[in-house]
Tab-separated table of C-alpha atoms in Angstrom:
chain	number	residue	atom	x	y	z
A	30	UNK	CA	0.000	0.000	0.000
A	31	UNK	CA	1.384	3.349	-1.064
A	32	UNK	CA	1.692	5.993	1.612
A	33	UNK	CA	-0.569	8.399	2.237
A	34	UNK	CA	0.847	12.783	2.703
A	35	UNK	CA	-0.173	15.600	2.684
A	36	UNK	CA	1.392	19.465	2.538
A	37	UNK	CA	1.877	22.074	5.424
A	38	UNK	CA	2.211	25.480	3.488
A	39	UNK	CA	1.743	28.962	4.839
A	40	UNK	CA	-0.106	31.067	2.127
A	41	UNK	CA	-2.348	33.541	2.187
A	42	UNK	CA	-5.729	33.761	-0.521
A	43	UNK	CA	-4.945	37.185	-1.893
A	44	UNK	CA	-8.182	37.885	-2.982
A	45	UNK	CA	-9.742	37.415	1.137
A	46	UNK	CA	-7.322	39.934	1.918
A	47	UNK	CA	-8.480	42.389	-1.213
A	48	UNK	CA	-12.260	41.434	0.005
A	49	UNK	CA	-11.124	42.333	3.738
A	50	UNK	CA	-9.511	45.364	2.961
A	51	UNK	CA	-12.403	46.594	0.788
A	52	UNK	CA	-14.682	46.067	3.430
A	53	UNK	CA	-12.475	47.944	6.063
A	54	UNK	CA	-12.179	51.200	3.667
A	55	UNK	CA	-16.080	50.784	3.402
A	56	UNK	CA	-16.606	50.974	7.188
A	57	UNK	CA	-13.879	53.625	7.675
A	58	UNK	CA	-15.911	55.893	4.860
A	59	UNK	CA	-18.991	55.565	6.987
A	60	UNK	CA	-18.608	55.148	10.256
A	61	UNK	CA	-19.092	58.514	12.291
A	62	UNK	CA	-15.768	58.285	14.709
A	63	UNK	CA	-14.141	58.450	11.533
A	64	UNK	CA	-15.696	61.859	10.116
A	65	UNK	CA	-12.747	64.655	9.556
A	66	UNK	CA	-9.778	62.565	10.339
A	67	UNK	CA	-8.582	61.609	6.901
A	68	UNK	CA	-8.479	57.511	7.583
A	69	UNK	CA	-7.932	55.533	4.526
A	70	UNK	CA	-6.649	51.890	3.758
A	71	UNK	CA	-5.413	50.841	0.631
A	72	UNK	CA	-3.067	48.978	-1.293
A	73	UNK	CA	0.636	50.756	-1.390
A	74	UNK	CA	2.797	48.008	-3.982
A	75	UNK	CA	2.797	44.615	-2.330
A	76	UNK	CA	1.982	46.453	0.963
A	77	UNK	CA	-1.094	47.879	3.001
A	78	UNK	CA	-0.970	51.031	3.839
A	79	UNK	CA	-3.365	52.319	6.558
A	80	UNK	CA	-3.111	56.275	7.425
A	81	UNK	CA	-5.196	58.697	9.725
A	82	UNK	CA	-4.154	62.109	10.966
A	83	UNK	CA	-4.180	60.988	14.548
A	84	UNK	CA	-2.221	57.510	16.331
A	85	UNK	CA	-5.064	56.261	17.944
A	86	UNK	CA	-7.102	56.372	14.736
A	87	UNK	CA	-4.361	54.904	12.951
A	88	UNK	CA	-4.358	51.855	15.129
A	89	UNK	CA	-8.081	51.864	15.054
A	90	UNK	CA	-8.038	51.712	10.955
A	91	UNK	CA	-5.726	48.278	11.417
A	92	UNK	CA	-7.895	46.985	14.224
A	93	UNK	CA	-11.137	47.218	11.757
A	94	UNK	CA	-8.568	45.629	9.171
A	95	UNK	CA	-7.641	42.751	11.226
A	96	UNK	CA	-10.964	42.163	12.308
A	97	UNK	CA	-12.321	41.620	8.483
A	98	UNK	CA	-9.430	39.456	7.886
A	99	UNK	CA	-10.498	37.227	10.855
A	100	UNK	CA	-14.213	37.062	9.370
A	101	UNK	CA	-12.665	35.859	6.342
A	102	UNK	CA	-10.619	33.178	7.650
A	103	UNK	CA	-7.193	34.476	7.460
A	104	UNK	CA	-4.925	34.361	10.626
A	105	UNK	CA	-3.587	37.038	12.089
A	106	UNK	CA	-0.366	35.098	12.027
A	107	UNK	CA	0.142	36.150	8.270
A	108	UNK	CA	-0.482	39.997	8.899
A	109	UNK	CA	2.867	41.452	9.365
A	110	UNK	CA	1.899	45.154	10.974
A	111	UNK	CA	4.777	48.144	11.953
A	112	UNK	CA	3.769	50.232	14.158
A	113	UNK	CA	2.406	53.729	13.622
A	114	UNK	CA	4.953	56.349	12.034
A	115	UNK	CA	4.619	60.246	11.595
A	116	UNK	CA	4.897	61.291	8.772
A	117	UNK	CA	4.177	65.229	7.813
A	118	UNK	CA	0.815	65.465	9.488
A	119	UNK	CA	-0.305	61.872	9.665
A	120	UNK	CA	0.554	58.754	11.386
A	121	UNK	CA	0.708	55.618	8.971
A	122	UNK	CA	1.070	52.067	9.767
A	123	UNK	CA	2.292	49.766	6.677
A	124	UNK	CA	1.571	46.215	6.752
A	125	UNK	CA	2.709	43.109	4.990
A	126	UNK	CA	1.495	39.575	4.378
A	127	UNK	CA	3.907	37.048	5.485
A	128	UNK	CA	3.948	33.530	3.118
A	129	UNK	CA	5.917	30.353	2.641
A	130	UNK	CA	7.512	28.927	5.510
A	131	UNK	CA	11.386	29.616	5.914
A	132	UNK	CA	14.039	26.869	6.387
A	133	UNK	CA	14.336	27.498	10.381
A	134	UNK	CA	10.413	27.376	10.745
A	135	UNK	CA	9.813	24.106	8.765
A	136	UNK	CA	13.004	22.459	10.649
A	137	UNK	CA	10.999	23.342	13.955
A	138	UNK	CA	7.520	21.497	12.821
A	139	UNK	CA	9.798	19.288	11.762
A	140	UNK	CA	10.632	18.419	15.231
A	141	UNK	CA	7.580	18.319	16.916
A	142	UNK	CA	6.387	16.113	14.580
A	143	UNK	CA	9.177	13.162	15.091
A	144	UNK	CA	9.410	14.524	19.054
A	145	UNK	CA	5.427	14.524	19.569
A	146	UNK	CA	4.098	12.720	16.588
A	147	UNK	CA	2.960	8.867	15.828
A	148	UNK	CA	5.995	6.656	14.863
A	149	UNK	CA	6.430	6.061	11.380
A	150	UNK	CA	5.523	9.264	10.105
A	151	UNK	CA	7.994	11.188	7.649
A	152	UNK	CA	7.982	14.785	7.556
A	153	UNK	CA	10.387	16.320	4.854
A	154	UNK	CA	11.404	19.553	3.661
A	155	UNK	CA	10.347	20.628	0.007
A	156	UNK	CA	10.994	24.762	-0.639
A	157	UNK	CA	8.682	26.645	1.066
A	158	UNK	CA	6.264	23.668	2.754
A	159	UNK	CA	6.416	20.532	4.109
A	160	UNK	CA	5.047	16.985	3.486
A	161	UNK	CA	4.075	14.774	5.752
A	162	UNK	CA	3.685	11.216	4.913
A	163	UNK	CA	2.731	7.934	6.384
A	164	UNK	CA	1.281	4.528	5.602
A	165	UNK	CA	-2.041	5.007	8.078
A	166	UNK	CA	-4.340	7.561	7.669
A	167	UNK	CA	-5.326	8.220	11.262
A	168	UNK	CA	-1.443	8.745	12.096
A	169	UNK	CA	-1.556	11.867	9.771
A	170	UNK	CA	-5.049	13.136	10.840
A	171	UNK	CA	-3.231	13.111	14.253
A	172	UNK	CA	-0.098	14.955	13.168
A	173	UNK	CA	-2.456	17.844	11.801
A	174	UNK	CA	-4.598	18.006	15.148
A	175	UNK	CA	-1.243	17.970	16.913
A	176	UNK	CA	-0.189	21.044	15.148
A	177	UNK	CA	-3.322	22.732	15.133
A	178	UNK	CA	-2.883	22.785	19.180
A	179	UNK	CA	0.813	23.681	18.959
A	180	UNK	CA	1.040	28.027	19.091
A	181	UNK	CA	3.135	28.519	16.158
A	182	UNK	CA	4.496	32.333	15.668
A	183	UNK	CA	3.324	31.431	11.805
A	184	UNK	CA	-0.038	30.542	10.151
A	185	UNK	CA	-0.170	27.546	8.576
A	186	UNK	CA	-2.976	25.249	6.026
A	187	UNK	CA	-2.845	21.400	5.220
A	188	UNK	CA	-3.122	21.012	1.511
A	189	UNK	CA	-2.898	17.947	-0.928
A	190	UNK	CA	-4.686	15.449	0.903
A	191	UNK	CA	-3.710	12.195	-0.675
């Protein structure tokens, strides 16, 4: 019987985060604590750029943006935030999206999984993700709930099933 695997990658749905962000810039526009402070979100390159003319507001635009993002099923984890910066008049706070899961970080899940995981299951390096294989089913369905409890400082999805 051939073994069973599947992938741990760390990616983020671009389009969620274009949905999110669209619906943060919507509330911003309307909601009334907003009124007169110049608050805007928007895409800046391969960045988000949030601005306001005040520091609270600024971290309240990002707090509205990381609340849409958690609506739409994308972890925090993958939100890469700086904090608030003056520039001129106005505070801004850029942001990045954080995918792919570096060398150190796989070598680490890596770990737990031959520390913490059923014998016999392989987990090996490939680029940016990892695949974990075994011959049962059930020992890889435990490997994923065993990471799922684990507090990673990265998001991560199971993909490829097989």
């Amino acid at each position: 019987m051939a073994d069973s695997s599947f992938d741990i990658v760390s990616k983020v749905e671009r389009q969620e985060v274009d949905n999110a962000l669209n619906q943060a810039a919507k509330e911003i526009s309307q909601r009334y604590d907003f009124k007169g402070v110049d608050a805007s979100i928007a895409w800046s390159g391969e960045k988000i750029e949030m601005r306001a003319n005040a520091e609270e507001r600024v971290k309240a635009v990002l707090d509205i943006f990381q609340s849409k993002l958690v609506k739409r099923g994308i972890s925090l984890k993958a939100l890469d935030a700086g904090e608030p910066q003056a520039s001129g008049k106005e505070y801004k706070i850029f942001a990045s999206l954080e995918e792919g899961i570096s060398q150190e970080n796989a070598k680490k899940v890596a770990k737990i999984i031959r520390d913490e995981g059923p014998k016999g299951v392989k987990a090996q390096v490939q680029g940016d993700e990892l695949r974990v294989s075994s011959k049962s089913r059930d020992d890889l369905q435990s490997v994923q709930q065993l990471l799922k409890g684990k507090d990673l400082d990265f998001a991560i999805q199971f993909v490829n099933y097989r």
